[in-house]
Short mmCIF file of C-alpha atoms in Angstrom, two decimals:
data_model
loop_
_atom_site.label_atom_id
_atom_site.label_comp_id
_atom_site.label_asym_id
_atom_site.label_seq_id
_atom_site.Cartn_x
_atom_site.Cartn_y
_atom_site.Cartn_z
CA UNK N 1 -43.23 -74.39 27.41
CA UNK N 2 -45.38 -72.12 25.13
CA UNK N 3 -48.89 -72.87 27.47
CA UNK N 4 -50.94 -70.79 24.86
CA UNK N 5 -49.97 -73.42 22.07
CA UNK N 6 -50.76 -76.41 23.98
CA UNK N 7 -53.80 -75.19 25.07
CA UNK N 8 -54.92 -74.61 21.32
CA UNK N 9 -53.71 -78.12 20.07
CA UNK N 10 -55.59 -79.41 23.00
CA UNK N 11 -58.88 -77.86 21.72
CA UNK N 12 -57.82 -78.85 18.26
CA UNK N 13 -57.54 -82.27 19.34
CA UNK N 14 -61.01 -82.52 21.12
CA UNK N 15 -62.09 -81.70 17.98
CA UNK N 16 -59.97 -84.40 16.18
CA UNK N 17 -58.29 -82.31 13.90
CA UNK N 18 -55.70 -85.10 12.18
CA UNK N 19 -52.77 -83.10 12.76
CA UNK N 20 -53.24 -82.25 16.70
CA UNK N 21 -51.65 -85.28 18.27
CA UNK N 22 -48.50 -84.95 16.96
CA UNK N 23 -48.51 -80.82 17.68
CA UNK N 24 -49.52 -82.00 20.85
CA UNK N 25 -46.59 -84.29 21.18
CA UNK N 26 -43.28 -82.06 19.59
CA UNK N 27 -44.98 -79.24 21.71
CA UNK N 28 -45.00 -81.40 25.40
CA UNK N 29 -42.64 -84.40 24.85
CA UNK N 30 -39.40 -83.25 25.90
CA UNK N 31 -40.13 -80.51 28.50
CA UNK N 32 -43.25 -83.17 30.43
CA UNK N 33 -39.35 -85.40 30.57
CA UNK N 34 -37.35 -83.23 32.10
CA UNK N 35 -39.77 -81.70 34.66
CA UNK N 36 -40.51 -84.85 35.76
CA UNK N 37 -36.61 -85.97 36.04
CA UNK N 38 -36.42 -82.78 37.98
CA UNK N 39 -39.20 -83.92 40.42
CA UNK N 40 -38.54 -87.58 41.63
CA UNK N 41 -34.80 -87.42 41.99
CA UNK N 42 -35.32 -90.59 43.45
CA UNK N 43 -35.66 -92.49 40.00
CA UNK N 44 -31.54 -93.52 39.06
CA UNK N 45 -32.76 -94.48 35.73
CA UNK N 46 -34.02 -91.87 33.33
CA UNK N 47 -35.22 -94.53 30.68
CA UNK N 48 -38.38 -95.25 33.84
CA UNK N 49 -39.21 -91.04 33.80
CA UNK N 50 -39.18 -91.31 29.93
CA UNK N 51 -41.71 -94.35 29.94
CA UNK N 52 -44.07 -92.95 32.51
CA UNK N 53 -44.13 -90.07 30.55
CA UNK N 54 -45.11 -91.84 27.09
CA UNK N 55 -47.57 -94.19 29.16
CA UNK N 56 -49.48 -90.36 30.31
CA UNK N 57 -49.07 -89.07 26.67
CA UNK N 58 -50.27 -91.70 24.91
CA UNK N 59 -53.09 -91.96 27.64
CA UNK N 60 -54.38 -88.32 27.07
CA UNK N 61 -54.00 -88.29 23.22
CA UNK N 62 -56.70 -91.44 23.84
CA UNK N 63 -58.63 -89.24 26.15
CA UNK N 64 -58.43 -85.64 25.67
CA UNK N 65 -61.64 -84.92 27.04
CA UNK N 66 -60.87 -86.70 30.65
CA UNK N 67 -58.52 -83.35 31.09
CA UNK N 68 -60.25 -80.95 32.86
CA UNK N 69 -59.18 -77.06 31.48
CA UNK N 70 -61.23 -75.53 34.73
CA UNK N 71 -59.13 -77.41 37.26
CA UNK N 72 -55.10 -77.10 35.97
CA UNK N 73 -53.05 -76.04 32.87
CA UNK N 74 -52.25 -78.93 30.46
CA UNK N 75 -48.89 -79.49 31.07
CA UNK N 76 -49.10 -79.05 34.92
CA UNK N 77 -52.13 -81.61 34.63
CA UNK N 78 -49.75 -84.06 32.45
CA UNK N 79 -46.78 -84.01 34.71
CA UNK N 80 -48.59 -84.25 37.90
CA UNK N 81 -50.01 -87.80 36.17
CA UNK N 82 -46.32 -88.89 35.02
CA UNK N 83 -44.62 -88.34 38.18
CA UNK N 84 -47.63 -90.22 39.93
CA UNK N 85 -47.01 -93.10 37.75
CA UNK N 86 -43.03 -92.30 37.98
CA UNK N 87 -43.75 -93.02 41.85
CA UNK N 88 -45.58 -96.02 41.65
CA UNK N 89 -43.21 -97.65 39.78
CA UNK N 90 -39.92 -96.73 42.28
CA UNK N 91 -42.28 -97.90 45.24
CA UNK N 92 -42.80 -101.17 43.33
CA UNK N 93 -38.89 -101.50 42.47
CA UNK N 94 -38.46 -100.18 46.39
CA UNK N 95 -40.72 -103.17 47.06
CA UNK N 96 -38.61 -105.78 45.26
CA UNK N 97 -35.25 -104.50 46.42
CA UNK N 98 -37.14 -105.12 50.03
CA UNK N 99 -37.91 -108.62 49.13
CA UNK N 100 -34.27 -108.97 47.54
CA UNK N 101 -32.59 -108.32 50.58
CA UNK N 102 -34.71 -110.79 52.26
CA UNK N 103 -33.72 -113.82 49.89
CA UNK N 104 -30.22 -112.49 49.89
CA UNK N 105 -30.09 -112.96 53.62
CA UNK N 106 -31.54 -116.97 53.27
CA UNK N 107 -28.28 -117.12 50.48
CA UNK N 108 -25.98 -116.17 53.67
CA UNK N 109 -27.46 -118.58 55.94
CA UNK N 110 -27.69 -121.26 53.53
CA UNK N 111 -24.18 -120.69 52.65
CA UNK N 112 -22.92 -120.13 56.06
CA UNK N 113 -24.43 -123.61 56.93
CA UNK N 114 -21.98 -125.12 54.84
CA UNK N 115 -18.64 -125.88 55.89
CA UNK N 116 -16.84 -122.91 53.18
CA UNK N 117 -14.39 -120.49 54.19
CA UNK N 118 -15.07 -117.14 55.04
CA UNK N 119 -13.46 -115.76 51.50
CA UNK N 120 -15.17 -118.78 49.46
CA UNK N 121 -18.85 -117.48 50.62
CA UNK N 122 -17.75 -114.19 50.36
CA UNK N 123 -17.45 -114.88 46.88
CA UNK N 124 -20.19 -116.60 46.31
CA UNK N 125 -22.65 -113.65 47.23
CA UNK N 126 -20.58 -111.55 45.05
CA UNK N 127 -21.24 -113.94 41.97
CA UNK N 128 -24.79 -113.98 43.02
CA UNK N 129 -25.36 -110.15 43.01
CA UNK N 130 -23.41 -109.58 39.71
CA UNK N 131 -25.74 -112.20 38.29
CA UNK N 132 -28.56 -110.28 39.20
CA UNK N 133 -27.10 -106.97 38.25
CA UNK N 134 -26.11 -107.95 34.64
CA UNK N 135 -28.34 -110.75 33.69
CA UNK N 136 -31.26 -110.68 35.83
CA UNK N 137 -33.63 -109.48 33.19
CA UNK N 138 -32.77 -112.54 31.01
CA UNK N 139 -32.74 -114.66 33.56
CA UNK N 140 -36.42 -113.84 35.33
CA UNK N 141 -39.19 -113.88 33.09
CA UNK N 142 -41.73 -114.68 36.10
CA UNK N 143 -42.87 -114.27 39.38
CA UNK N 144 -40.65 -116.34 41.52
CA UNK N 145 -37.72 -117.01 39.44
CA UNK N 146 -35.59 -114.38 41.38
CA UNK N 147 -36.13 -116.85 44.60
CA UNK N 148 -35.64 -119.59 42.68
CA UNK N 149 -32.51 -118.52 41.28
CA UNK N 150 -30.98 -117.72 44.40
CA UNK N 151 -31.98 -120.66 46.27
CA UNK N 152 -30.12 -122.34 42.97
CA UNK N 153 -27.71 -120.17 44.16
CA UNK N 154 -27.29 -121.23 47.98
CA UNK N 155 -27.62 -124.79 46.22
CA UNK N 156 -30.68 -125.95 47.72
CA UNK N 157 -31.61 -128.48 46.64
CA UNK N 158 -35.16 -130.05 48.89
CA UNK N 159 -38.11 -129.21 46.93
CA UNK N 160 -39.53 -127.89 50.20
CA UNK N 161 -37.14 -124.64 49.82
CA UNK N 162 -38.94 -124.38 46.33
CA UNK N 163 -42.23 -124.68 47.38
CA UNK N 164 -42.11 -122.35 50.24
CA UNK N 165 -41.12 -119.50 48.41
CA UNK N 166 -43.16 -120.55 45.26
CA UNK N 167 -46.08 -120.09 47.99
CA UNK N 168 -47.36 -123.26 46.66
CA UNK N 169 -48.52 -126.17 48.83
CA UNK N 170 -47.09 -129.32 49.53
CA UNK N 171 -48.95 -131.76 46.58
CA UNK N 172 -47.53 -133.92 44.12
CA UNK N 173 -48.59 -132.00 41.02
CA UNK N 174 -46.97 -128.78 43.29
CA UNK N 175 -43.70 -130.88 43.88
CA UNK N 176 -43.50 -131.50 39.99
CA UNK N 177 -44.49 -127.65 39.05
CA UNK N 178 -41.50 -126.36 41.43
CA UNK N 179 -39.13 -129.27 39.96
CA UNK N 180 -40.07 -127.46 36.53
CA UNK N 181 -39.12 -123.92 37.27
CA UNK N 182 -36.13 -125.11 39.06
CA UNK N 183 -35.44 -126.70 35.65
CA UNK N 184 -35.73 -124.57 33.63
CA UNK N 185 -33.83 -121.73 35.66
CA UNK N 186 -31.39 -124.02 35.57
CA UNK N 187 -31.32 -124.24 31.79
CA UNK N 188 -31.78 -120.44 31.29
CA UNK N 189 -28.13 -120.29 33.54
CA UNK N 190 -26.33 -122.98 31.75
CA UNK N 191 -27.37 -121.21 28.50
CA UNK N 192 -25.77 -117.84 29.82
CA UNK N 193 -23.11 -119.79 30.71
CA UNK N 194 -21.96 -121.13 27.28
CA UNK N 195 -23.05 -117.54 25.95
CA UNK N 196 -20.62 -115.58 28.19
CA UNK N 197 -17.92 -118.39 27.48
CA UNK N 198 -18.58 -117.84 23.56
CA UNK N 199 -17.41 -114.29 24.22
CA UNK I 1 -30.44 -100.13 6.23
CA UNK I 2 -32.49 -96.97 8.43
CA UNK I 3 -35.87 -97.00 7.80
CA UNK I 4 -36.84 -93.34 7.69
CA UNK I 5 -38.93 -93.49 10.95
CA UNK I 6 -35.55 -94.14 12.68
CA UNK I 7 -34.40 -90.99 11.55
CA UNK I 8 -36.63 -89.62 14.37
CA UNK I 9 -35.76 -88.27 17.74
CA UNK I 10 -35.38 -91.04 20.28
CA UNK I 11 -38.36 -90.12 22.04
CA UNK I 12 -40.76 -89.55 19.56
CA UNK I 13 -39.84 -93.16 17.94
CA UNK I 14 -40.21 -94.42 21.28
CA UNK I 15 -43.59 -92.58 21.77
CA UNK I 16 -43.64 -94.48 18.26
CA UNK I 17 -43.15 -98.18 19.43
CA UNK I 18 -45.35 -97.66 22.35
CA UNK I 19 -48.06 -96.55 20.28
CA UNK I 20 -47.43 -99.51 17.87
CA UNK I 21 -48.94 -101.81 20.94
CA UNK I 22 -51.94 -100.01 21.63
CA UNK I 23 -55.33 -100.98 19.99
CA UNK I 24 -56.39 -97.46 20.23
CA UNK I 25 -54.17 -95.67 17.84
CA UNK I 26 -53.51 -96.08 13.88
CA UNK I 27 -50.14 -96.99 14.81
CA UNK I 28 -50.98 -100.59 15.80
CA UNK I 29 -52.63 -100.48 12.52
CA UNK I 30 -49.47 -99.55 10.81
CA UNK I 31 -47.61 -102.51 12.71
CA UNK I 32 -49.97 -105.11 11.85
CA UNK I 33 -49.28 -103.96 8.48
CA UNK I 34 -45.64 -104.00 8.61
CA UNK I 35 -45.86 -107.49 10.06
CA UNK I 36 -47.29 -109.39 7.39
CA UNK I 37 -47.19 -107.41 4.08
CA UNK I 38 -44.24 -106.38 1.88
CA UNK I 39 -45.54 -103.09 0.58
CA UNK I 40 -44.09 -100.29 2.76
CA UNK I 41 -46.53 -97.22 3.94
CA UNK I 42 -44.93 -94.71 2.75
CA UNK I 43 -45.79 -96.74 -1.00
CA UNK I 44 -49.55 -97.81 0.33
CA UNK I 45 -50.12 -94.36 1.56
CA UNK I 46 -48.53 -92.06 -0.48
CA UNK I 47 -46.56 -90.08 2.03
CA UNK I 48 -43.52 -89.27 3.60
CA UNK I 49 -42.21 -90.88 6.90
CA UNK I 50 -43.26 -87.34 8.90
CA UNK I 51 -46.92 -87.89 7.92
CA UNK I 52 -46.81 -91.38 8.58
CA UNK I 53 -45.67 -90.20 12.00
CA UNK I 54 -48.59 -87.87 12.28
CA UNK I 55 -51.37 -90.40 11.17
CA UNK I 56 -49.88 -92.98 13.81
CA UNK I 57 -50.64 -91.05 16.47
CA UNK I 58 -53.95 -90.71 15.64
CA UNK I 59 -57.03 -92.19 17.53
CA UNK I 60 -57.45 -95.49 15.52
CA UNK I 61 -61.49 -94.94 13.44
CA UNK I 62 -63.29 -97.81 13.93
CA UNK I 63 -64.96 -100.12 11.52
CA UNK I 64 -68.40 -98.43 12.25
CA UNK I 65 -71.08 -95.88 11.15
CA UNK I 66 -68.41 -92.92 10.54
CA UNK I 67 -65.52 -94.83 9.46
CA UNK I 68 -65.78 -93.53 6.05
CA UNK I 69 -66.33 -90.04 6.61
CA UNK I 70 -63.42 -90.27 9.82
CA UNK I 71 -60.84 -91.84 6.89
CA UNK I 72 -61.74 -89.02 4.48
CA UNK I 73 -60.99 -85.95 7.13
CA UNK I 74 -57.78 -87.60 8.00
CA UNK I 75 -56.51 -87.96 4.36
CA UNK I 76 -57.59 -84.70 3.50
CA UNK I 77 -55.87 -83.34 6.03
CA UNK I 78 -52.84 -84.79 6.12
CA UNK I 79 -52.53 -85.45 2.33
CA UNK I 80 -51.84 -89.03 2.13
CA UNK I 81 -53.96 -91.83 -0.27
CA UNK I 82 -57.39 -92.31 1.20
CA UNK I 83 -58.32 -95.95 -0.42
CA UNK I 84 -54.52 -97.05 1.47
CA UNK I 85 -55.58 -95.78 4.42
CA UNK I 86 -59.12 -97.75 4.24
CA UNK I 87 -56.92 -100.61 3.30
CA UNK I 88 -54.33 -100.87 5.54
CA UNK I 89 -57.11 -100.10 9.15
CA UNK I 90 -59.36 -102.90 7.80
CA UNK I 91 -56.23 -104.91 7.42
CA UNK I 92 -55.62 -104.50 11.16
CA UNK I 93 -59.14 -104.97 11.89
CA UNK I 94 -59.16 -108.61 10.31
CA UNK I 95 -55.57 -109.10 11.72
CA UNK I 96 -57.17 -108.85 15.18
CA UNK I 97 -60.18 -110.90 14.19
CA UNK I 98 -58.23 -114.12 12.32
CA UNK I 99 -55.28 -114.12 14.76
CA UNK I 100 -51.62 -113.42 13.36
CA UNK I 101 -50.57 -117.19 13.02
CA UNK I 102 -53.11 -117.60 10.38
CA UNK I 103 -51.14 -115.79 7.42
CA UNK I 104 -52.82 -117.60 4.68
CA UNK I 105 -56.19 -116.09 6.14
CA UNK I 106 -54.81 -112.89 6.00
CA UNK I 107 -53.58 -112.92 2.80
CA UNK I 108 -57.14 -113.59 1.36
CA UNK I 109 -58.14 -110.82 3.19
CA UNK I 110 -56.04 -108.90 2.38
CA UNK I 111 -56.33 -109.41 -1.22
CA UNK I 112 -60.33 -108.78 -0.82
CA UNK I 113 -59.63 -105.53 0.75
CA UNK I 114 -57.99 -104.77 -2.29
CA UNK I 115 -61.31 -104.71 -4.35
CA UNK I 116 -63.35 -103.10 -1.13
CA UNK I 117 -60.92 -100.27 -1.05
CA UNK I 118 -61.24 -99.69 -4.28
CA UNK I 119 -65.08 -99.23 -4.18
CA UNK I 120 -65.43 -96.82 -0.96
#
């Protein structure tokens, strides 16, 4: 990382010479994602690194002058941002995978309250979590439809399961809005159904 | 078939896309244009695809005291046609104002923009 350079394009771009932003960004780009690979080992996927460290770029290019020269170098000031907002997002997935676990565990007991065999549920959480893994991001489009699905999944089927972990209270227009997502989870399955099936 | 912008690395076009979706730089400009009108950029602004990177990722002038003399230092400097450059922000800017489901209204516009462009 040539410092000197990136420290000029940064003055050039405070004084919005045209052709600093993209200096900026051919000089910083690739380096700012692999130092901050290096430094949250914790992130599996590489393409979340990458995007906190386009979401910083594109940031500072908007707002050169909120970097401070007299407090860090550029770069160092860059990556320290990236890997704080590399962070936030693994303590948000961290926070989901929490609240997965939790829902997975109601799937258990709602299947173990049903008179299955032990290898029949067995399968049945299997299906569930290879749903999740491979289609979960066309399945959930909004907050909720993860529980939804897997209460689907345990085949609930009272509108009190939905409600409860909609969070919404017990009321008529409530009752019909949990009847809708339950719908229309159920349509966004049946349509990966005859998709998969087309294959 | 590519478009030439593909033709960059993976992070810069992704730099690129991102870009594309924020208000602040000329690259949601460029996108707004790309959504509704058939002339390409590189034809509008009389460039290559590497200074139609460069211009993208610049802060997006806006349609106030300045904008003139902001439009002329970029084309200058990056060689590319000044009057498409005038033509294709204030495209964006009434893109953002009429909404993007009203195409006909856009159209006008855009055709009006035509003459303005022209004139500054």
């Amino acid at each position: 990382m040539d410092h000197q350079a990136l420290e000029a394009a940064h003055k050039e771009l405070l004084a919005q010479n045209p052709g600093a932003p993209s200096r900026v960004v051919r000089l910083v780009l690739p380096a700012l994602c692999a130092f901050v690979a290096s430094a949250v080992p914790a992130i599996l996927d590489h393409q979340d690194v990458e995007e906190a460290c386009l979401d910083v770029l594109l940031d500072y290019l908007a707002n050169p002058e909120v970097f401070d020269p007299a407090k860090a170098q550029l770069f160092t000031w860059l990556a320290g941002n990236a890997r704080w907002r590399a962070l936030t997002k693994l303590r948000g997935v961290k926070r989901r995978e929490r609240k997965e676990n939790i829902v997975m565990q109601r799937v258990q007991d709602e299947a173990n309250a049903v008179d299955k065999s032990v290898e029949e549920k067995a399968f049945d959480v299997i299906e569930v979590k290879e749903v999740l893994k491979s289609h979960g991001k066309a399945l959930f489009e909004e907050d909720g439809d993860l529980d939804v699905f897997l209460l689907i999944a345990a085949g609930a089927r009272e509108v009190e399961h939905y409600l409860e972990v909609l969070r919404l209270e017990d009321t008529a227009a409530n009752r019909m809005n949990a009847n809708a997502r339950r719908e229309r989870m159920r349509g966004r399955l049946r349509r990966l159904r005859e998709s998969l099936d087309e294959k | 078939m590519k478009s030439e912008l593909e033709i960059l690395p993976e992070l810069e076009l992704r730099l690129l896309k991102k870009a594309e979706r924020d208000p602040r730089f000329v690259a949601y400009a460029f996108a707004k244009w790309r959504s509704q009108m058939s002339a390409p950029l590189e034809s509008v602004l009389d460039c290559d695809y590497e200074t139609i990177f460069k211009l993208a990722l610049i802060k997006r002038p806006v349609s106030t005291k300045g904008f003139s003399d902001s439009v002329e230092q970029i084309s200058q400097s990056l060689k590319c046609a000044r009057s498409g450059l005038v033509k294709v922000l204030r495209f964006a800017d009434v893109a953002d104002t009429v909404g993007a489901t009203e195409s006909d209204g856009l159209l006008k516009a855009a055709r009006s923009f035509d003459e303005k462009a022209d004139d500054e």
